[in-house]
CSV table of C-alpha atoms in Angstrom, one decimal:
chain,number,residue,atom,x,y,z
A,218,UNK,CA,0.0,0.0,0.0
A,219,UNK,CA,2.6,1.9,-0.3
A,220,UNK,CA,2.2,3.3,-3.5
A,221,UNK,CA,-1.0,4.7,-2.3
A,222,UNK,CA,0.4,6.8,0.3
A,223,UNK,CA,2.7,8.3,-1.8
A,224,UNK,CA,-0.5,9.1,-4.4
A,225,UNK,CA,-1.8,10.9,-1.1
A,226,UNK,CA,0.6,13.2,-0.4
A,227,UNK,CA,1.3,13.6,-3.5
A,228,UNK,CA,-2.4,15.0,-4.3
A,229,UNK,CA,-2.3,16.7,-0.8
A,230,UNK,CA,0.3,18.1,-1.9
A,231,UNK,CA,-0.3,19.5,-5.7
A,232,UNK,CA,-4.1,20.5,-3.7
A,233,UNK,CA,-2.0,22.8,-1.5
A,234,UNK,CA,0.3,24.3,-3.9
A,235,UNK,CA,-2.9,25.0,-5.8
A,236,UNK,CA,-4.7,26.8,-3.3
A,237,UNK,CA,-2.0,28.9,-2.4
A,238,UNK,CA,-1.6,29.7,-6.0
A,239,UNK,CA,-5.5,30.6,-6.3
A,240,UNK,CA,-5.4,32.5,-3.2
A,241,UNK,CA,-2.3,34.9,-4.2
A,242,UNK,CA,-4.3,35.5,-7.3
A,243,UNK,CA,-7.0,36.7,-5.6
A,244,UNK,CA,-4.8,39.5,-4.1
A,245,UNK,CA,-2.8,40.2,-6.8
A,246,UNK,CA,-6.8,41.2,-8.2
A,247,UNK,CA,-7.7,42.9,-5.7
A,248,UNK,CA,-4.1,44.6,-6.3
A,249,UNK,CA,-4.7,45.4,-9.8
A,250,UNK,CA,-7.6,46.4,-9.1
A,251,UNK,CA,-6.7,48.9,-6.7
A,252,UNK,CA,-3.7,50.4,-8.9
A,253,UNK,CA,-6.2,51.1,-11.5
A,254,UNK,CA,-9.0,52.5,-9.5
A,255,UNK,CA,-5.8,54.8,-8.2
A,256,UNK,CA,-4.9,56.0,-12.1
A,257,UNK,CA,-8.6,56.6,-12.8
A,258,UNK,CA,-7.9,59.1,-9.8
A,259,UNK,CA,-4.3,60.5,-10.9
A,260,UNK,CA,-5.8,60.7,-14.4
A,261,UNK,CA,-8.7,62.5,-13.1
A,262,UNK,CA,-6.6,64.9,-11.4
A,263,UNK,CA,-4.4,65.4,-14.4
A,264,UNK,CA,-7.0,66.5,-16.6
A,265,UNK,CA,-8.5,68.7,-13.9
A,266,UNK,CA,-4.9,70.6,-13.4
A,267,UNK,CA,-4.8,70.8,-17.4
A,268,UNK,CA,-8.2,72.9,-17.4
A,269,UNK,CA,-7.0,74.8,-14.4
A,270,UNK,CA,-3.6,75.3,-15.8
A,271,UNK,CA,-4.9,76.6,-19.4
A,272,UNK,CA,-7.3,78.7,-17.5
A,273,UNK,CA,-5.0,80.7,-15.7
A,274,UNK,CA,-2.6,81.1,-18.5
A,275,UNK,CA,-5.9,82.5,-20.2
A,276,UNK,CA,-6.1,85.0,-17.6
A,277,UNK,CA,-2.2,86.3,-17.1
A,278,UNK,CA,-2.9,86.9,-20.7
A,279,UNK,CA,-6.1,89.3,-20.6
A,280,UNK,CA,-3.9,91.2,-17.6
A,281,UNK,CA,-6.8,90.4,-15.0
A,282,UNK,CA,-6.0,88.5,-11.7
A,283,UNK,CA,-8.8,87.0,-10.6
A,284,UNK,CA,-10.9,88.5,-7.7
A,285,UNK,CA,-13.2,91.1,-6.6
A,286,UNK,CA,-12.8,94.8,-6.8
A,287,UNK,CA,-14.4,97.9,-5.6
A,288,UNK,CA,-13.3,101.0,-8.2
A,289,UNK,CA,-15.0,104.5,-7.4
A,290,UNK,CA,-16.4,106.6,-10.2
A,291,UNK,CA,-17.5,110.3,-10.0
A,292,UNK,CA,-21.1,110.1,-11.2
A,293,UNK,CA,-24.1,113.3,-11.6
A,294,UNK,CA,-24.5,113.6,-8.2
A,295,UNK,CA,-21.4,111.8,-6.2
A,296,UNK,CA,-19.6,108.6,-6.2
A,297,UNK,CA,-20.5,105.6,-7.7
A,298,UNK,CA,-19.0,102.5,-6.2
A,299,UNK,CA,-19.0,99.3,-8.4
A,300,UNK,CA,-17.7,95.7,-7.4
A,301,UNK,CA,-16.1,94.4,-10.4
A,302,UNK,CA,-15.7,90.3,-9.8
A,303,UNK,CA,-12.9,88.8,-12.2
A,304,UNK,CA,-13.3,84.7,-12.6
A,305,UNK,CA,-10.8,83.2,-15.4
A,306,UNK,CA,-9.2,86.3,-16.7
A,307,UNK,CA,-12.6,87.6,-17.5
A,308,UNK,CA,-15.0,90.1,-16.1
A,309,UNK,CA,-17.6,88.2,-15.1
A,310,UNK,CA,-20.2,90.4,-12.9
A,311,UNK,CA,-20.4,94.1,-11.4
A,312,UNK,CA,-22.5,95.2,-8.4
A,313,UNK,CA,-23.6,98.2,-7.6
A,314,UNK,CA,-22.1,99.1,-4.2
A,315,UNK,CA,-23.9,102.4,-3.7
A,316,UNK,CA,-24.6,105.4,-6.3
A,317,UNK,CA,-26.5,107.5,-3.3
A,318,UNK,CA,-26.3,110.5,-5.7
A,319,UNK,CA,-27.7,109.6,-8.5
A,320,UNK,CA,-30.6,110.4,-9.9
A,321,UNK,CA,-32.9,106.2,-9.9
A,322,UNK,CA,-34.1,107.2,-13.1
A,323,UNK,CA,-31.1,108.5,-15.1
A,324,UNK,CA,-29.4,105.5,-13.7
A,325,UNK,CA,-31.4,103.0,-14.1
A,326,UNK,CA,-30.6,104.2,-17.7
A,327,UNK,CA,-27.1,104.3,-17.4
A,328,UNK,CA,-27.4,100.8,-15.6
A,329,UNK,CA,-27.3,99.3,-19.3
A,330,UNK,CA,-23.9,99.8,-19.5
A,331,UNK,CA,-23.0,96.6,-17.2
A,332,UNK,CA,-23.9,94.6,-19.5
A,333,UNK,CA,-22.4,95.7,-22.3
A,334,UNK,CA,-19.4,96.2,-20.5
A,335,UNK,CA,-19.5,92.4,-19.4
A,336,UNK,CA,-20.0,91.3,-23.1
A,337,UNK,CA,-17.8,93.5,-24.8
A,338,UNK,CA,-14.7,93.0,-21.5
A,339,UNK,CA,-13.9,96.6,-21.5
A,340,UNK,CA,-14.6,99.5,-20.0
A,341,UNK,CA,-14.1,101.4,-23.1
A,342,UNK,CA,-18.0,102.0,-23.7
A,343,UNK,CA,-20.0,104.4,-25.1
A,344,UNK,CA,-22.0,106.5,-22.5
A,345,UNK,CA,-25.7,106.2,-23.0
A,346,UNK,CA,-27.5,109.2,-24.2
A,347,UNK,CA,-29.5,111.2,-22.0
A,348,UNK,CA,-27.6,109.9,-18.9
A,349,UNK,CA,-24.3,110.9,-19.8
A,350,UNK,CA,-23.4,112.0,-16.1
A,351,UNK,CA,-24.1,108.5,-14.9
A,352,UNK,CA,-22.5,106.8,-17.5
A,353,UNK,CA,-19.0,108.3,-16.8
A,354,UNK,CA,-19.9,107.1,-12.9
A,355,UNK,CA,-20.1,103.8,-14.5
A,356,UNK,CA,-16.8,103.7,-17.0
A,357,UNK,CA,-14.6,105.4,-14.5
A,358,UNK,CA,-16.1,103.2,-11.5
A,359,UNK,CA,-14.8,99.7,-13.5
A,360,UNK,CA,-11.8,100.9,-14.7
A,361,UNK,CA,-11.0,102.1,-11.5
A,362,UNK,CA,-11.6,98.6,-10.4
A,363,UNK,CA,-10.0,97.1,-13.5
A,364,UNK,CA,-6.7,98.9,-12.6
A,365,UNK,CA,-6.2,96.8,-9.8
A,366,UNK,CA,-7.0,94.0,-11.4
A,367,UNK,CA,-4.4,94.4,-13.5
A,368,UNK,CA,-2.1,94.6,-10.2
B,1280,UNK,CA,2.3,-21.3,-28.9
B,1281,UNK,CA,1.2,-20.1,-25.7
B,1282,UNK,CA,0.8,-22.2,-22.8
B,1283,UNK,CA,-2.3,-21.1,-20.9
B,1284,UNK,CA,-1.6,-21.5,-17.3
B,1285,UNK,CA,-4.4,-22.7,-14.8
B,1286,UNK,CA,-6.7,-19.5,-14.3
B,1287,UNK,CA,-5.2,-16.6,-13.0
B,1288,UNK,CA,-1.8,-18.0,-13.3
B,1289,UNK,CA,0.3,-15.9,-15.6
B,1290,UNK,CA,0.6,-16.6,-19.6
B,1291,UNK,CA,4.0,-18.5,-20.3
B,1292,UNK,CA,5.4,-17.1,-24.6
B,1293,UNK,CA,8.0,-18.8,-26.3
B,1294,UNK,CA,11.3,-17.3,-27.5
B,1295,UNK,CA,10.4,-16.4,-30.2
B,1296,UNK,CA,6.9,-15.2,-29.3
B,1297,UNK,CA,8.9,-13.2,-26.8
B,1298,UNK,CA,11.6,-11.7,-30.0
B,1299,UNK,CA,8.5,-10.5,-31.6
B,1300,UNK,CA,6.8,-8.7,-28.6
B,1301,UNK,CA,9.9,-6.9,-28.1
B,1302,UNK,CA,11.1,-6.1,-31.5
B,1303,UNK,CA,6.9,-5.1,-32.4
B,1304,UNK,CA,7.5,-2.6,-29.7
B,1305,UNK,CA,10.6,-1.1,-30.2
B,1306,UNK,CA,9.3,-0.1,-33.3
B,1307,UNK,CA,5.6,1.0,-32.5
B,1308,UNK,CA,8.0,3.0,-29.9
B,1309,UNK,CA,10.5,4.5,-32.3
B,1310,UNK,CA,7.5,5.4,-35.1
B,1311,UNK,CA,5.8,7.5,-32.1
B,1312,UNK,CA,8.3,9.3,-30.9
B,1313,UNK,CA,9.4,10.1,-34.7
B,1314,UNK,CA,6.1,11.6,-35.6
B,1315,UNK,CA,6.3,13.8,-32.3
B,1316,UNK,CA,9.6,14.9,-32.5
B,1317,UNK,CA,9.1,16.3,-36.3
B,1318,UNK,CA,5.3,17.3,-35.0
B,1319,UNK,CA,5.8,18.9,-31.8
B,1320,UNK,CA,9.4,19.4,-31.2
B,1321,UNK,CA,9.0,22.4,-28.7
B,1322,UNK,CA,6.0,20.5,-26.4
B,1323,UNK,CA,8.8,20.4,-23.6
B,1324,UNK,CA,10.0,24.1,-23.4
B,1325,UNK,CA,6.1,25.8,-24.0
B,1326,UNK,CA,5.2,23.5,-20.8
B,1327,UNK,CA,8.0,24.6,-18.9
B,1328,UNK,CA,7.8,28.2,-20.0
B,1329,UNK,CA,4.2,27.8,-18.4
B,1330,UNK,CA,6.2,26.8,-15.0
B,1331,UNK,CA,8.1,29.9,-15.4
B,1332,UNK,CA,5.4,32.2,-16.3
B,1333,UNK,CA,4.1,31.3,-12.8
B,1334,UNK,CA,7.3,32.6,-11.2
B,1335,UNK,CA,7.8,35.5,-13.2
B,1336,UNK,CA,3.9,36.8,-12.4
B,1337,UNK,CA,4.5,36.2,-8.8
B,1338,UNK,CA,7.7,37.8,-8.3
B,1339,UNK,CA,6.3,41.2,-9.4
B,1340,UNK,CA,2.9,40.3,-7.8
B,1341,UNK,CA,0.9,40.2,-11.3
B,1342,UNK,CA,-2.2,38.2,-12.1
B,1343,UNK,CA,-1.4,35.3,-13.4
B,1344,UNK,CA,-3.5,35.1,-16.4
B,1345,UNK,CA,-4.6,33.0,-19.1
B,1346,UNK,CA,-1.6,32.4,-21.1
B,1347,UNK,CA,-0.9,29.6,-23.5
B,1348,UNK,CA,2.3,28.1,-22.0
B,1349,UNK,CA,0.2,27.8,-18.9
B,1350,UNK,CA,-2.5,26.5,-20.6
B,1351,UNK,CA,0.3,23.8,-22.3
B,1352,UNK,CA,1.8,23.1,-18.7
B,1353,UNK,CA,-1.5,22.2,-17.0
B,1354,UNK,CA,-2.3,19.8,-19.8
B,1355,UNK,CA,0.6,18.2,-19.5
B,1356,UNK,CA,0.6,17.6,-16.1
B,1357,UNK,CA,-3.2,16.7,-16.1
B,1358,UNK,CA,-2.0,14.2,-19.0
B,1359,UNK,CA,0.8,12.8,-17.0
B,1360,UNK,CA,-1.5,12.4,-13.7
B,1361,UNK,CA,-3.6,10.3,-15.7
B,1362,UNK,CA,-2.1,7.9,-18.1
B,1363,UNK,CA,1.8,8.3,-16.2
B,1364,UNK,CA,4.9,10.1,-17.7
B,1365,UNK,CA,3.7,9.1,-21.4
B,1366,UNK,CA,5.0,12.4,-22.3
B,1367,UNK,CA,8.6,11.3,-21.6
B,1368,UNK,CA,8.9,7.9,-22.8
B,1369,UNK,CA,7.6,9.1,-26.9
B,1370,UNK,CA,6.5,12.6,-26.8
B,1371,UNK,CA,9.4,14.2,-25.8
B,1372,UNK,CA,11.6,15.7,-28.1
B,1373,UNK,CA,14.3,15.8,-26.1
B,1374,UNK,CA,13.8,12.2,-24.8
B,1375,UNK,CA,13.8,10.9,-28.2
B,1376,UNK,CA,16.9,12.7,-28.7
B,1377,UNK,CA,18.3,11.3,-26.0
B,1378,UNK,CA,17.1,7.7,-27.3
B,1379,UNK,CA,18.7,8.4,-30.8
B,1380,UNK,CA,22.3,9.6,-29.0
B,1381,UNK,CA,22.3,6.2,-26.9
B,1382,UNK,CA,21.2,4.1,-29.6
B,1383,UNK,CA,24.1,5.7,-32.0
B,1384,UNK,CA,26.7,5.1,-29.3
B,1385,UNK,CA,25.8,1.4,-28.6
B,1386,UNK,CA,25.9,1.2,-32.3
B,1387,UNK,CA,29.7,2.5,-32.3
B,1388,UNK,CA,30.5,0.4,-29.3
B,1389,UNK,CA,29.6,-2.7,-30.9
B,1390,UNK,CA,30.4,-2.3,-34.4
B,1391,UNK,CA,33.2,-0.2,-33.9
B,1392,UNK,CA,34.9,-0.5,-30.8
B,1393,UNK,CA,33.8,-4.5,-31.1
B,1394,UNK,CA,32.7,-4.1,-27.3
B,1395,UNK,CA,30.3,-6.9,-25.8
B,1396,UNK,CA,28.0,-4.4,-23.7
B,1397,UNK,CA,27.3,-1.1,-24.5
B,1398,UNK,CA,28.7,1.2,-21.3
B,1399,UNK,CA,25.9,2.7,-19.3
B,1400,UNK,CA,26.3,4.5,-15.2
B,1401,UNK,CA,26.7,1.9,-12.2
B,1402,UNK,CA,23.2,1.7,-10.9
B,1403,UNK,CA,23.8,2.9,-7.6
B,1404,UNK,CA,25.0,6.2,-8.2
B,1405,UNK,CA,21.4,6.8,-10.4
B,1406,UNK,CA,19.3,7.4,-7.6
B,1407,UNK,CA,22.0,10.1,-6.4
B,1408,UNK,CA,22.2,11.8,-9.6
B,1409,UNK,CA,18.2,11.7,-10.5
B,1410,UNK,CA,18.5,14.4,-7.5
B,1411,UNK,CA,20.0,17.0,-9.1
B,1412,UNK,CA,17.4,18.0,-11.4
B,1413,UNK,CA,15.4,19.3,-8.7
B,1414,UNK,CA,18.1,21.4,-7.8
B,1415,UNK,CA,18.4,22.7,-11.4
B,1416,UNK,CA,14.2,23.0,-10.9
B,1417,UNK,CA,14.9,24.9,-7.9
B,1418,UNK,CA,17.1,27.0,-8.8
B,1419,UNK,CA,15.7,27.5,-12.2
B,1420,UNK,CA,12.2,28.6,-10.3
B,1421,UNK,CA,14.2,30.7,-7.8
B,1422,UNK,CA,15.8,32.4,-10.9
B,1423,UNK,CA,12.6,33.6,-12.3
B,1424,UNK,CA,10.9,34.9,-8.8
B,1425,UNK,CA,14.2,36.8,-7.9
B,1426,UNK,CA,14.4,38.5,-11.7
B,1427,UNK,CA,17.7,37.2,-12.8
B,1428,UNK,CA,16.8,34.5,-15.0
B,1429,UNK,CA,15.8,37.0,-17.5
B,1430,UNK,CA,19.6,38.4,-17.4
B,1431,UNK,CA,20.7,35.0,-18.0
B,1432,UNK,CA,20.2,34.9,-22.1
B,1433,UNK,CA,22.5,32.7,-24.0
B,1434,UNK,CA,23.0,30.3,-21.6
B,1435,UNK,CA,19.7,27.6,-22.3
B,1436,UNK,CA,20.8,24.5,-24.5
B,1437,UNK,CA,17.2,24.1,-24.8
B,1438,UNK,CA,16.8,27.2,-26.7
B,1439,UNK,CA,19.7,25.9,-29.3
B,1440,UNK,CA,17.7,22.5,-29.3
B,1441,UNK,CA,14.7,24.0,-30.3
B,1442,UNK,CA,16.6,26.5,-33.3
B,1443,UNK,CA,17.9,22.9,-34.9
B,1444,UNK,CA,14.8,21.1,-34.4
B,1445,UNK,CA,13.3,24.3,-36.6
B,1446,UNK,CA,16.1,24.3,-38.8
B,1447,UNK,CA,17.9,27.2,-37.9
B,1448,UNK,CA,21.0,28.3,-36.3
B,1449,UNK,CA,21.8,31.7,-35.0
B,1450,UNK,CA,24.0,31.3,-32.3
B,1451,UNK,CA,25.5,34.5,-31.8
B,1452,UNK,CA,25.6,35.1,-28.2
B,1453,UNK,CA,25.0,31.3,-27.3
B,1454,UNK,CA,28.5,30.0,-26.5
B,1455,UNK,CA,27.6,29.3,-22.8
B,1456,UNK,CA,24.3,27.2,-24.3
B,1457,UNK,CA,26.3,25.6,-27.0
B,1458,UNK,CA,28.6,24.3,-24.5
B,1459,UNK,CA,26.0,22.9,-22.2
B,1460,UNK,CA,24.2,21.2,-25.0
B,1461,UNK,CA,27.3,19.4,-25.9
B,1462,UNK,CA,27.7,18.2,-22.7
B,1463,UNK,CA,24.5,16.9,-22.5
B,1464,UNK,CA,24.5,15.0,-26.1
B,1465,UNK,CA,28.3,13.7,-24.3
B,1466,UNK,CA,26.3,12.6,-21.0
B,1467,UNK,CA,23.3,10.5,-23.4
B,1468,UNK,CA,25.8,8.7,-24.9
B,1469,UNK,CA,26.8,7.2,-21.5
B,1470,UNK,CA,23.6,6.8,-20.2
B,1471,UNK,CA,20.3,6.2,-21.5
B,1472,UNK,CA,18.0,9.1,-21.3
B,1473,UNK,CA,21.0,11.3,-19.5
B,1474,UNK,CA,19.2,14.4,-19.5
B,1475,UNK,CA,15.8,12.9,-18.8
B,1476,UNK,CA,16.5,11.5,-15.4
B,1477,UNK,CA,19.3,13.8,-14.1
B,1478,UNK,CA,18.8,17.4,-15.8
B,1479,UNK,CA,15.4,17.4,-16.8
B,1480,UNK,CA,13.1,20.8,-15.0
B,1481,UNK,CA,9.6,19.3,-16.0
B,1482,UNK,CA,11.1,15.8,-15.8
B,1483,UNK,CA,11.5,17.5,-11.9
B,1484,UNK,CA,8.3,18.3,-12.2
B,1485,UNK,CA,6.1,15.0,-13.6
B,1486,UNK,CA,7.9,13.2,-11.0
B,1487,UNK,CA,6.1,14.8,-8.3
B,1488,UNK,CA,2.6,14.8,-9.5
B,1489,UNK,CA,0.3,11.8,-7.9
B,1490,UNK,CA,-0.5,9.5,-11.1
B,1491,UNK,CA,-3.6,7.4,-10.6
B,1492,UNK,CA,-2.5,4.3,-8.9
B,1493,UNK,CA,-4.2,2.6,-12.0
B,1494,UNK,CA,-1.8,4.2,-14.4
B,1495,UNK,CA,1.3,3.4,-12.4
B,1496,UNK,CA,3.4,-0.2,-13.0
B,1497,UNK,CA,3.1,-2.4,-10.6
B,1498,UNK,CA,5.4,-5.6,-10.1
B,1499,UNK,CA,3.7,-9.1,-8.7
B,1500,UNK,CA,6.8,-9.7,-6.4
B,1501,UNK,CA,5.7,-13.0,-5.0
B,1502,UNK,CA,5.5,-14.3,-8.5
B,1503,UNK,CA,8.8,-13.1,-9.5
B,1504,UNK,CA,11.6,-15.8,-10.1
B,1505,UNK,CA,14.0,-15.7,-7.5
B,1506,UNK,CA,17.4,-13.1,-8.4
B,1507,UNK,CA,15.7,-12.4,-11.3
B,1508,UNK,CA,16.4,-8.7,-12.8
B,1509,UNK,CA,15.4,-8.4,-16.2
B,1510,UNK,CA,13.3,-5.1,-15.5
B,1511,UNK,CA,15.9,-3.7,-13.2
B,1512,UNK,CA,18.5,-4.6,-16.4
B,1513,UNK,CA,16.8,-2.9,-19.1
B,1514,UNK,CA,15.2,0.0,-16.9
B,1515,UNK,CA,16.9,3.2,-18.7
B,1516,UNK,CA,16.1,5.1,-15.0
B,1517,UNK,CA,16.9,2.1,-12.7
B,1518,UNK,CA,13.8,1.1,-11.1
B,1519,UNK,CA,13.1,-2.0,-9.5
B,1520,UNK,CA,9.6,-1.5,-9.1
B,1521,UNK,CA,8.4,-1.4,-5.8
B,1522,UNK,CA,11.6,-1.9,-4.1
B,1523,UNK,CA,11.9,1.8,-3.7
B,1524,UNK,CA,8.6,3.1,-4.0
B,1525,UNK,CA,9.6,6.4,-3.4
B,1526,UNK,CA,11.7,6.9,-6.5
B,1527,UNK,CA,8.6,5.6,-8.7
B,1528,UNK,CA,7.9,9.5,-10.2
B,1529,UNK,CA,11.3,8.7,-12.1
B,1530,UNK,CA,9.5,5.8,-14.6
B,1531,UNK,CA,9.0,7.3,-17.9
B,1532,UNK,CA,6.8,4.7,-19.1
B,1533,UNK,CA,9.0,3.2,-22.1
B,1534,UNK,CA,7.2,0.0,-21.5
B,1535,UNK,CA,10.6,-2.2,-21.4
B,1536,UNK,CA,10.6,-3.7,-18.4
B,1537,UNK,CA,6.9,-4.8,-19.2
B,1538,UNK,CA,8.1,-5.9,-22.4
B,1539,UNK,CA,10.8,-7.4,-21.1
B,1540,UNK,CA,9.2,-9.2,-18.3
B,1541,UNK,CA,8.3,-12.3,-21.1
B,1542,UNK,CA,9.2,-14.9,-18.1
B,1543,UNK,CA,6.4,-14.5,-16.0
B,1544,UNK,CA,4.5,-11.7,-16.9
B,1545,UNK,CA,4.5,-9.9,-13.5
B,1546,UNK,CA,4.4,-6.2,-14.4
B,1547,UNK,CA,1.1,-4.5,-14.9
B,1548,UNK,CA,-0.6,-1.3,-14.4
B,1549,UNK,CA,-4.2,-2.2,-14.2
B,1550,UNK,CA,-6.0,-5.3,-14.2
B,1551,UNK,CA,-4.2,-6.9,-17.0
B,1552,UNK,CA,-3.2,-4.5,-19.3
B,1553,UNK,CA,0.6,-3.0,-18.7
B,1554,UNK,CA,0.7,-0.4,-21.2
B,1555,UNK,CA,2.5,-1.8,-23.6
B,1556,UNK,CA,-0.4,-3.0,-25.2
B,1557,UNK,CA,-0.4,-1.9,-29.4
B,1558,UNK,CA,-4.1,-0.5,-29.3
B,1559,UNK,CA,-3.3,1.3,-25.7
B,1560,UNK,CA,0.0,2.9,-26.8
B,1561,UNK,CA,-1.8,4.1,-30.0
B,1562,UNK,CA,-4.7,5.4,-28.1
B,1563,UNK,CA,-2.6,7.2,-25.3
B,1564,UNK,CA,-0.5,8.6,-28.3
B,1565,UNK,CA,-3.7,9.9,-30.7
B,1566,UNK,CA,-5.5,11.5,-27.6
B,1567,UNK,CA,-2.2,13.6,-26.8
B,1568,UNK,CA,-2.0,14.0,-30.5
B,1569,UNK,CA,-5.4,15.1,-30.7
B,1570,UNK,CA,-5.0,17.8,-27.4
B,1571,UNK,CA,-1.9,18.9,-28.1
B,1572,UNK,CA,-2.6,20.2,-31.8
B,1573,UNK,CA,-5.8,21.7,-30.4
B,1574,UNK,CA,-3.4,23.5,-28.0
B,1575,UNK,CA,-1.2,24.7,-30.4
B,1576,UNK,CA,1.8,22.3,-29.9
B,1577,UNK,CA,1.8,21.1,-33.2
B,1578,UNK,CA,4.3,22.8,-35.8
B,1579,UNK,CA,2.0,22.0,-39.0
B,1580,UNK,CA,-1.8,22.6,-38.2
């Protein structure tokens, strides 16, 4: 009977070496699977740094660090204070801080000019006739603020 | 004519009934292992590449995967845990080799150097010797997990066997491997299958995987004529079988000791086949065949 004790261990045997082989496969899975999950991420945060990257070379280029400013402008009847907000290089929105002085209707008028100064990225506007006085409050209120954008 | 014995005693042949069993076998034997060493030269180094795939994976902690040398390695070793070392004893390429080197050097014994036996090792140093391919296995294995093996090209003689056997031989940069394979065509002329039993990796390898006891070759010691050693005599590996059970992994299944063993028909594997059988050895040959090409092993389909 000795041959079949041999055959035993023998099978005993290969069974273990095969189980430890199956076993070290499943980590080395769960291992692969990790590293990949982790270059999804670094790729993910690659592409996110690219877009921020571009971005800010966008803005050093249109000479306006992001932010909010305040810039003061002298309108009809005092100052007008604007809060110019820069996102990516561009100007994005401008508030009305407080234009005490003005008349509501004349600048209500004049009010026009944010957008157009928003679409067209400049201050260099034309004044809107009929509320001329409030409309230099305006143009010199953001480029006031646009000066220290441009730091 | 054959002398029927009472029942269940075993068949007595005649001489020359036992001439023909012999001679009908040595030439089933040398027509196999023809057609697989010109078919499927390389079936030896794809299954031990599978080996060292394993080894490679795990020493930098990879998956091992579905790969086709692993794929070859399994089936060999399912083959071999089945139906015994088959594989060695007429797949082989490098057995056959082997079988070819000692049968050329008897040849220029004889003829040549008019000797009366052709030389082969003392037994009793085989069993000592058949160690040392598990070292080379080891160390082989070792190689792969640590990363060096891969530093070590040039030095395989199993990478010049299989250039000849396709007919083609760069060997720049294979002086160390050239070298080695000499030795080892030096070594088969000295001792039948040289490289099988002391050198051999996946040799290593088959001997260590637990073949069905119905596959293995058993010997009917209490029937055996006393001092008798016909099987021991004509075993290329030594084996006496059963003396040592331990050293069984090391039969490759040539079927001569069976064949031999025309006196009283002692050895057998299961019930009363032995393996030797025609229709058996063709079977066991066409189902590798079969397998094998549908692996990929074979160098024309």
């Amino acid at each position: 009977m000795k041959n079949h004790s041999i055959f035993i261990t023998s099978i005993l045997s290969l069974a273990l070496i095969i189980g430890v082989l199956l076993y070290y496969n499943g980590i080395a899975a769960d291992r692969q699977a990790m590293v990949q999950a982790r270059e999804a991420e670094i790729q993910a945060a690659e592409a996110h740094n690219a877009i921020v990257l571009a971005a800010e070379s966008e803005a050093r280029e249109s000479g306006w660090t992001d932010g909010t400013y305040e810039g003061t402008g002298t309108g009809f009847g005092g100052d007008v204070v604007l809060s110019v907000t820069v996102a990516d290089g561009k100007i994005s929105s401008i508030e009305v801080v407080s234009a005490s002085g003005e008349d509501a209707a004349y600048f209500s008028m004049a009010r026009e000019l944010l957008n157009t100064i928003i679409k067209k990225q400049s201050a260099d506007v034309d004044t809107v006739s009929g509320a001329t006085f409030s409309s230099h409050g305006i143009i010199d209120a953001v480029t006031a603020a646009l000066e220290k954008a441009e730091g | 004519m054959k002398a029927a014995g009472p029942e269940g005693s075993p068949k007595k042949y005649s001489a020359a009934q036992r001439k023909q069993i012999i001679k009908r076998h040595l030439i089933l034997r040398t027509i196999l292992q023809l057609i697989f060493f010109i078919s499927m030269p390389s079936a030896f180094v794809a299954g031990f590449s599978g080996a060292k795939y394993i080894f490679n994976q795990v020493s930098t902690g990879s998956l091992i995967s579905k790969n086709d040398f692993l794929i070859i390695l399994i089936f060999l070793c399912l083959y071999t845990i089945l139906a015994g070392r088959f594989f060695c004893g007429y797949v082989c390429a490098f057995g056959t080799l082997g079988d070819l080197v000692y049968a050329l050097s008897g040849l220029v014994q004889m003829k040549v150097l008019k000797k009366k036996k052709q030389y082969k090792l003392p037994l009793l140093i085989l069993p000592w010797l058949q160690k040392i391919k598990y070292v080379i296995l080891a160390s082989i294995l070792l190689m792969c997990g640590t990363g060096i093996y891969g530093k070590l090209q040039g030095t395989s003689p199993w990478d010049i066997f299989s250039q000849l056997t396709a007919l083609k031989l760069n060997l720049n940069g294979y002086a160390i491997g050239m070298v080695l394979f000499i030795l080892i065509l030096a070594g088969m002329a000295v001792q039948e299958r040289f490289f099988c039993q002391f050198l051999c990796p996946m040799g290593a390898v088959f001997s260590l995987l637990p073949v069905l006891p119905a596959a293995t070759l058993k010997r009917d010691a209490a029937n055996c004529p006393k001092k008798c050693n016909v099987c021991l005599q004509n075993c290329p590996v030594g084996l006496k079988l059963e003396d040592n059970a331990s050293r069984g992994g090391e039969c490759i299944r040539c079927g001569k000791c069976a064949v031999y063993d025309i006196k009283s028909v002692n050895i057998r594997s299961f019930g009363t086949l032995n393996g030797t059988e025609i229709w058996l050895v063709i079977l066991k040959a066409a189902l590798f065949f079969g397998i094998g090409t549908a692996l990929g092993l074979c160098r024309f389909f």
